Each structure stands twice: as structure tokens, then as C-alpha cells.
Amino acid sequence: MGPDEVIENLGGFGLAFIFKGKTAGPRTLFRAELDALPIQESGNPSYKSKVEGKAHLCGHDGHMAIICGLGEKLAAQRPEKGELVLLFQPAEETGQGARRILEDPNFQRIKPDFAFALHNLPGFPLHQLVIRKGTFASGSIGMTITLTGKTSHAAHPEAGINPAHAIAQLIQILPQLPEKLKGFALVTVIHAEIGSLAFGTSAGKGSLSLTIRAFDQEELDILIQRIEEKVKSISESEKLKFEISYREEFAVSQNDPEAGTIAESIMKELGFDIYDKPEPFRWSEDFGLFSQSGPAYLFGLGSGENCPQLHEPTYDFPDELIESGVKLFEAIARKINQ
């Protein structure tokens, strides 16, 4: 397609393709994800995954095809002004990809004035656009609490310090903490472990893992702080040492008003069926970090009411969405950079 500039190994495995206009102007970025999932595909399309236990079961292959289609349009007709950046981002599923891209020194070469992304959405009519002003998807983070006491003989538990009581308290108390916040927030217990299957031993170590999510970034941060305080309080009362670690961190996806006005006016001009969702999605998308670094806009593209859900082994991205995605992204690009 002959882009004017190519940046490889961005944030690890990222790729950016830059198409430059004739004169100075805004830089607009369109982002797709590169990564697949560690799930065995059970459907049987002609392009079924050839890698055992791994497949594109979230539609990221379809999102990439849309960005490639936009690249064909830009190759045929360059923007009049500014720059258009096509970004292929790794590691969205773990929440690491966007952060690595933003922290890469080469990101300054593509730092956008506006950033756009879409995600296909099973359960919504084919080609329907799902939009929201403000928060589009929640922020979330995984927390693991490790508690260390003292192992003892099961016949003499008083000689040790077993974390079982503390973990039981945390399982009861932590999911109730969001009730004290104004907006939506959720603490989900996803894993607990105490000692090992040794009937003669009273456990001296245990862990509890949670997923914490909220629609508001500030409330998410407050909730994390309150959980940490509660862990410290219970650990100290039970004479336990504690460690807290985090992984899979996703920022709240916050849609910029100006970027939203541009995108939504194009959606109406093109005659798309538009659904303005009353509540944000509870799941998370690491595009949220782009919305913290500058004006960004994320929206959904319906992939059919009977389409298998994302991350299901039978999921298959509907190819007919590619044309809709390309048409919409190109119109946004021309609006800003013509």
C-alpha cells in the first residue's frame, strides 16, 4: 500500500503505518488489535486456526481486516492534510498492549490528535452501531492478595497461624465495598487457595484473587485503596503478613465529546442504524488508555443477534462487517484530514 512511514516493534510487536497529507494538519489514529486467545477453535471455517489451542475468537482478525481496508483507501487517495496512522496493537486481551505502545519512545511519532477504534459486538443486529457518550466500557484490574502465617500440625492448629479465617472474612467483606460508592463498581472473587491437600497440616499460606471494575476511573482508584486498607486491617488483626500484586489492568474507556461529535455525525450521514446504549459495558478494553492520553472514541459494531459470543470456541467474525467498518473509518478520516 506504500505508506509514507512504517514503525515496527512498537511496544513489542506493534506496527504503525503512516499516510501523510500534502499540508500540515491533525494526526488521526485508527487502532486494531493483533492478538488471539488461548482457546481451541471448534468451528470449521476454511481459515480455521492452524495453531493448536490458539485462535482469533474475539474478532481481532476482522478488526485488522477493516484497518487494512482503510489502508487500501488511503493508498488510492492520500489525505489532503495532516497524517493518518493505522496502528496494529498487540496484547489487548491482557491489558498490556496499549500501555506498552504509549510507553514506547516511538509513540511520540504517532501521538494522535484523535484516536478511533471499534469492537464487534455479538448480540446486536448486524451492522448496528453501538455508541455512548462518556464512559463506553468499565475499567478493571486483577488483584491477588497473598497471606503468610505459620504452618503447624493439623492436630495443633493453635501452634500455627492459618490464613483461612482471614480469607473467609475477605471473601465476605470485599464484594460489599462497592455499595459505598456512588456509581457502578464490582468486586468479583475469581480464585482462592489455602495451603495444600495435606490432611496432617494446618495451612500457613493462602491467596485470594479478585477482579475489580468500575465505570468511573476515580471510583475505581478509591475502591482499590479501600480494598488495600481492609486487607491490611484484617491481616494485622490475624497476625498475618500480606502482599498485594496486580495484573491485567484496564483503564476506563472514556469517549471524548469532540471525537464523538465527529464520528456520530458521520454515522448519521451514512445512514447507519445507531443504538445509544444507556449504560456502559461492564467488560474492559485497553483502548481506555488512549482515552487518557488524548481525545479518543470507541464504539461497537453489531455482529448479529445470533452470533456466538466473544471468546466462545465457535465464534467467527462476520466478514460482511469489514465493508461497514472500512466505510465508516474512511469517512471519519476524510472528515478530519481533508
Coordinates of C-alpha atoms in Angstrom, one line a residue:
M1 CA 0.0 0.0 0.0
G2 CA 3.0 2.3 0.1
P3 CA 2.7 4.1 3.4
D4 CA 5.0 7.1 3.9
E5 CA 6.4 5.7 7.1
V6 CA 6.4 2.3 8.9
I7 CA 7.2 1.8 12.6
E8 CA 7.9 -1.8 13.6
N9 CA 8.2 -3.4 17.0
L10 CA 6.2 -0.6 18.6
G11 CA 5.6 -1.6 22.2
G12 CA 7.0 -5.0 21.5
F13 CA 5.1 -6.4 18.5
G14 CA 3.1 -3.4 17.4
L15 CA 3.0 -2.0 13.8
A16 CA 2.2 1.5 12.7
F17 CA 1.7 2.7 9.1
I18 CA 1.6 6.5 8.5
F19 CA 0.0 8.1 5.4
K20 CA 0.9 11.8 5.1
G21 CA -1.1 14.6 3.6
K22 CA 0.2 17.4 1.4
T23 CA 0.0 20.1 4.1
A24 CA 0.2 20.3 7.9
G25 CA -2.9 19.2 9.9
P26 CA -4.2 16.9 12.6
R27 CA -2.9 13.4 13.1
T28 CA -5.7 10.8 13.3
L29 CA -5.1 7.3 14.5
F30 CA -7.2 4.2 13.9
R31 CA -6.4 1.2 16.0
A32 CA -6.9 -2.6 15.6
E33 CA -5.7 -5.4 17.9
L34 CA -3.3 -8.1 16.8
D35 CA -3.7 -10.7 19.4
A36 CA -5.6 -14.0 19.5
L37 CA -6.8 -16.1 22.5
P38 CA -5.6 -19.3 24.2
I39 CA -8.8 -21.2 23.2
Q40 CA -9.2 -24.2 20.9
E41 CA -11.4 -23.2 17.9
S42 CA -14.2 -25.7 17.4
G43 CA -15.9 -24.1 14.4
N44 CA -14.7 -25.2 10.9
P45 CA -14.2 -22.2 8.6
S46 CA -11.8 -22.6 5.7
Y47 CA -9.4 -20.2 7.6
K48 CA -9.6 -22.1 10.9
S49 CA -6.6 -21.6 13.2
K50 CA -3.6 -23.8 12.4
V51 CA -2.1 -23.2 15.9
E52 CA -3.3 -25.8 18.4
G53 CA -5.1 -24.2 21.4
K54 CA -5.0 -20.6 20.0
A55 CA -7.4 -18.8 17.7
H56 CA -8.9 -15.4 16.8
L57 CA -12.1 -15.8 18.8
C58 CA -12.6 -12.1 19.7
G59 CA -12.7 -10.8 16.1
H60 CA -9.4 -9.1 16.2
D61 CA -8.6 -10.6 12.8
G62 CA -11.7 -8.9 11.5
H63 CA -10.7 -5.6 13.1
M64 CA -7.3 -5.9 11.4
A65 CA -9.0 -6.6 8.0
I66 CA -11.0 -3.3 8.5
I67 CA -7.8 -1.3 9.1
C68 CA -6.2 -3.0 6.1
G69 CA -9.2 -2.0 4.0
L70 CA -8.8 1.6 5.2
G71 CA -5.2 1.4 4.2
E72 CA -6.2 0.5 0.6
K73 CA -8.4 3.6 0.5
L74 CA -5.6 5.8 1.8
A75 CA -3.2 4.3 -0.7
A76 CA -5.5 5.2 -3.5
Q77 CA -6.2 8.7 -2.2
R78 CA -3.8 10.3 0.3
P79 CA -5.3 12.7 2.9
E80 CA -5.2 16.3 2.0
K81 CA -3.7 17.5 5.3
G82 CA -2.1 16.1 8.4
E83 CA -1.4 12.4 8.9
L84 CA -3.4 9.2 9.2
V85 CA -1.9 6.4 11.3
L86 CA -3.0 2.8 11.1
L87 CA -2.0 1.1 14.4
F88 CA -1.9 -2.7 14.9
Q89 CA -1.6 -3.2 18.7
P90 CA -0.6 -6.4 20.5
A91 CA -1.7 -7.8 23.8
E92 CA -5.1 -6.1 24.2
E93 CA -6.6 -9.2 26.0
T94 CA -4.2 -8.8 28.9
G95 CA -4.4 -5.0 29.1
Q96 CA -0.6 -4.7 28.5
G97 CA -0.6 -3.7 24.8
A98 CA -1.8 -0.2 24.9
R99 CA 0.4 0.6 27.9
R100 CA 3.5 -0.7 26.1
I101 CA 2.6 1.3 23.0
L102 CA 2.1 4.5 24.9
E103 CA 5.4 4.0 26.9
D104 CA 7.4 3.3 23.7
P105 CA 9.6 6.4 22.8
N106 CA 8.4 5.9 19.2
F107 CA 4.8 6.6 20.2
Q108 CA 5.6 10.3 20.0
R109 CA 6.0 9.9 16.3
I110 CA 2.3 8.8 16.1
K111 CA 0.8 10.5 19.1
P112 CA -2.6 11.5 17.7
D113 CA -4.9 14.5 17.9
F114 CA -7.8 12.0 17.6
A115 CA -7.8 8.2 18.1
F116 CA -10.7 5.9 17.0
A117 CA -11.4 2.2 17.5
L118 CA -14.3 -0.2 17.1
H119 CA -15.2 -3.6 18.5
N120 CA -17.6 -6.1 17.0
L121 CA -20.5 -7.0 19.4
P122 CA -22.4 -10.2 19.2
G123 CA -26.0 -9.9 20.4
F124 CA -26.6 -6.7 18.5
P125 CA -28.1 -6.5 15.0
L126 CA -25.6 -6.9 12.1
H127 CA -24.1 -3.6 11.2
Q128 CA -25.8 -1.7 14.0
L129 CA -23.5 0.9 15.6
V130 CA -23.5 0.9 19.4
I131 CA -22.4 4.3 20.9
R132 CA -22.2 6.0 24.2
K133 CA -21.2 9.5 25.4
G134 CA -18.8 9.5 28.3
T135 CA -17.8 6.0 29.6
F136 CA -18.1 3.3 26.9
A137 CA -16.6 0.4 28.9
S138 CA -15.5 -0.1 32.5
G139 CA -12.0 0.0 33.8
S140 CA -10.8 -3.1 35.6
I141 CA -7.8 -4.7 37.3
G142 CA -6.9 -8.1 38.7
M143 CA -5.7 -8.2 42.3
T144 CA -4.0 -11.1 44.1
I145 CA -3.7 -11.0 47.9
T146 CA -1.1 -13.4 49.3
L147 CA -1.3 -14.0 53.1
T148 CA 1.5 -15.7 55.0
G149 CA 1.2 -17.1 58.5
K150 CA 2.8 -20.2 60.1
T151 CA 2.3 -23.8 59.2
S152 CA 1.6 -26.3 62.0
H153 CA 0.4 -29.8 62.6
A154 CA -3.3 -30.1 62.0
A155 CA -3.7 -31.6 65.5
H156 CA -2.2 -28.4 66.9
P157 CA -3.6 -25.5 64.8
E158 CA -3.0 -23.2 67.8
A159 CA 0.7 -23.6 67.3
G160 CA 0.4 -22.0 63.8
I161 CA -1.2 -19.1 62.1
N162 CA -3.7 -20.3 59.5
P163 CA -4.9 -17.7 56.9
A164 CA -8.3 -19.4 56.4
H165 CA -10.2 -17.2 58.7
A166 CA -8.8 -14.0 57.2
I167 CA -9.6 -15.3 53.6
A168 CA -13.1 -16.2 54.7
Q169 CA -13.6 -12.6 56.0
L170 CA -12.2 -11.0 52.9
I171 CA -14.5 -13.2 50.7
Q172 CA -17.5 -11.9 52.7
I173 CA -16.4 -8.3 53.1
L174 CA -14.7 -7.2 49.8
P175 CA -17.6 -7.8 47.4
Q176 CA -19.7 -5.5 49.6
L177 CA -17.3 -2.5 49.4
P178 CA -18.7 -1.1 46.1
E179 CA -22.1 -0.5 47.8
K180 CA -20.5 2.6 49.4
L181 CA -19.7 4.2 46.1
K182 CA -22.0 6.4 44.0
G183 CA -21.6 4.7 40.6
F184 CA -21.4 1.2 39.4
A185 CA -18.5 -0.9 40.7
L186 CA -18.0 -4.6 41.2
V187 CA -15.6 -6.8 43.1
T188 CA -15.6 -10.4 41.9
V189 CA -13.8 -13.3 43.7
I190 CA -12.2 -15.4 41.0
H191 CA -9.9 -17.7 42.9
A192 CA -9.0 -18.7 46.4
E193 CA -6.3 -21.1 47.7
I194 CA -5.3 -22.2 51.2
G195 CA -2.4 -24.5 52.0
S196 CA -2.3 -27.8 50.2
L197 CA -4.1 -31.1 50.3
A198 CA -2.2 -32.5 53.3
F199 CA -4.6 -33.6 56.0
G200 CA -2.0 -33.6 58.7
T201 CA -1.1 -29.9 58.1
S202 CA -2.7 -26.7 59.1
A203 CA -2.1 -24.2 56.3
G204 CA 0.4 -21.4 56.8
K205 CA -0.2 -19.6 53.5
G206 CA -3.1 -18.7 51.2
S207 CA -4.2 -16.4 48.5
L208 CA -7.3 -14.7 47.2
S209 CA -7.7 -13.2 43.7
L210 CA -10.3 -10.6 42.6
T211 CA -11.3 -8.7 39.6
I212 CA -12.2 -5.1 40.4
R213 CA -14.2 -2.9 38.0
A214 CA -16.0 0.4 37.8
F215 CA -17.4 2.8 35.3
D216 CA -15.5 5.8 36.7
Q217 CA -11.7 5.9 36.9
E218 CA -11.6 7.9 40.1
E219 CA -14.1 5.5 41.8
L220 CA -12.0 2.5 40.6
D221 CA -9.0 4.0 42.3
I222 CA -10.9 4.7 45.5
L223 CA -12.2 1.1 45.5
I224 CA -8.7 -0.3 45.1
Q225 CA -7.5 1.8 48.0
R226 CA -10.3 0.7 50.3
I227 CA -9.6 -3.0 49.5
E228 CA -5.9 -2.5 50.3
E229 CA -6.9 -0.8 53.6
K230 CA -9.3 -3.7 54.5
V231 CA -6.6 -6.3 53.6
K232 CA -4.1 -4.5 55.9
S233 CA -6.5 -4.3 58.8
I234 CA -7.6 -7.9 58.7
S235 CA -4.1 -9.2 58.1
E236 CA -2.8 -7.3 61.1
S237 CA -5.6 -8.5 63.4
E238 CA -4.9 -12.1 62.3
K239 CA -1.1 -11.7 62.7
L240 CA -0.5 -12.4 59.0
K241 CA 2.0 -10.9 56.6
F242 CA 0.4 -9.8 53.3
E243 CA 1.4 -8.9 49.8
I244 CA -0.8 -7.4 47.0
S245 CA 0.0 -7.8 43.4
Y246 CA -1.8 -6.6 40.3
R247 CA -2.2 -7.7 36.7
E248 CA -4.4 -7.2 33.6
E249 CA -5.0 -3.5 34.3
F250 CA -7.6 -1.8 32.0
A251 CA -8.4 1.9 32.2
V252 CA -11.9 3.2 31.8
S253 CA -12.8 3.8 28.1
Q254 CA -13.9 7.4 28.1
N255 CA -15.3 8.8 24.9
D256 CA -14.1 12.4 24.0
P257 CA -17.0 14.8 23.2
E258 CA -15.4 16.3 20.1
A259 CA -14.3 13.0 18.7
G260 CA -17.8 11.7 19.4
T261 CA -19.4 14.6 17.6
I262 CA -17.3 13.9 14.5
A263 CA -17.9 10.1 14.5
E264 CA -21.6 10.3 15.3
S265 CA -22.3 12.9 12.6
I266 CA -20.6 10.6 10.0
M267 CA -22.7 7.6 11.3
K268 CA -25.9 9.6 10.7
E269 CA -24.8 10.8 7.3
L270 CA -24.0 7.3 6.2
G271 CA -27.5 6.1 7.3
F272 CA -26.3 3.5 9.9
D273 CA -28.7 2.1 12.5
I274 CA -27.5 3.6 15.7
Y275 CA -28.2 2.4 19.2
D276 CA -27.3 4.8 22.1
K277 CA -26.6 2.4 24.9
P278 CA -28.0 3.7 28.3
E279 CA -25.3 2.0 30.4
P280 CA -21.6 1.4 29.8
F281 CA -20.4 -2.1 29.1
R282 CA -19.1 -4.0 32.2
W283 CA -16.2 -5.6 30.3
S284 CA -13.0 -3.7 29.7
E285 CA -10.9 -2.7 26.7
D286 CA -7.4 -1.4 26.9
F287 CA -8.2 1.3 24.3
G288 CA -9.2 3.1 27.5
L289 CA -5.5 4.1 28.0
F290 CA -5.6 6.0 24.7
S291 CA -8.6 8.0 26.0
Q292 CA -6.4 9.0 29.0
S293 CA -3.6 10.3 26.7
G294 CA -5.8 12.3 24.3
P295 CA -9.1 12.6 22.6
A296 CA -10.4 9.1 21.7
Y297 CA -13.6 7.4 20.7
L298 CA -14.6 3.7 20.9
F299 CA -17.8 2.3 19.5
G300 CA -19.4 -1.1 18.8
L301 CA -20.3 -2.7 15.5
G302 CA -23.1 -5.3 15.8
S303 CA -22.1 -8.8 14.6
G304 CA -25.5 -10.3 14.7
E305 CA -28.1 -11.3 17.4
N306 CA -27.4 -15.0 16.8
C307 CA -23.6 -14.7 16.5
P308 CA -21.8 -16.8 19.2
Q309 CA -20.4 -14.6 22.0
L310 CA -16.8 -13.4 22.0
H311 CA -14.3 -15.9 23.4
E312 CA -16.6 -18.8 22.6
P313 CA -14.9 -21.7 20.7
T314 CA -17.4 -21.4 17.8
Y315 CA -17.2 -17.6 17.4
D316 CA -16.5 -16.5 13.8
F317 CA -16.1 -12.8 12.8
P318 CA -18.8 -12.0 10.2
D319 CA -16.9 -10.9 7.0
E320 CA -19.7 -8.6 5.9
L321 CA -18.8 -6.2 8.7
I322 CA -15.5 -5.4 7.0
E323 CA -17.1 -3.2 4.4
S324 CA -19.2 -1.3 7.0
G325 CA -16.1 -0.7 9.2
V326 CA -14.0 0.5 6.3
K327 CA -16.7 2.8 5.0
L328 CA -17.1 4.4 8.4
F329 CA -13.4 4.7 9.3
E330 CA -12.7 6.2 5.8
A331 CA -15.5 8.8 6.2
I332 CA -14.1 9.8 9.6
A333 CA -10.6 10.1 8.2
R334 CA -11.7 12.3 5.3
K335 CA -13.8 14.5 7.6
I336 CA -10.8 15.3 9.8
N337 CA -8.0 15.2 7.3
Q338 CA -9.5 16.6 4.0

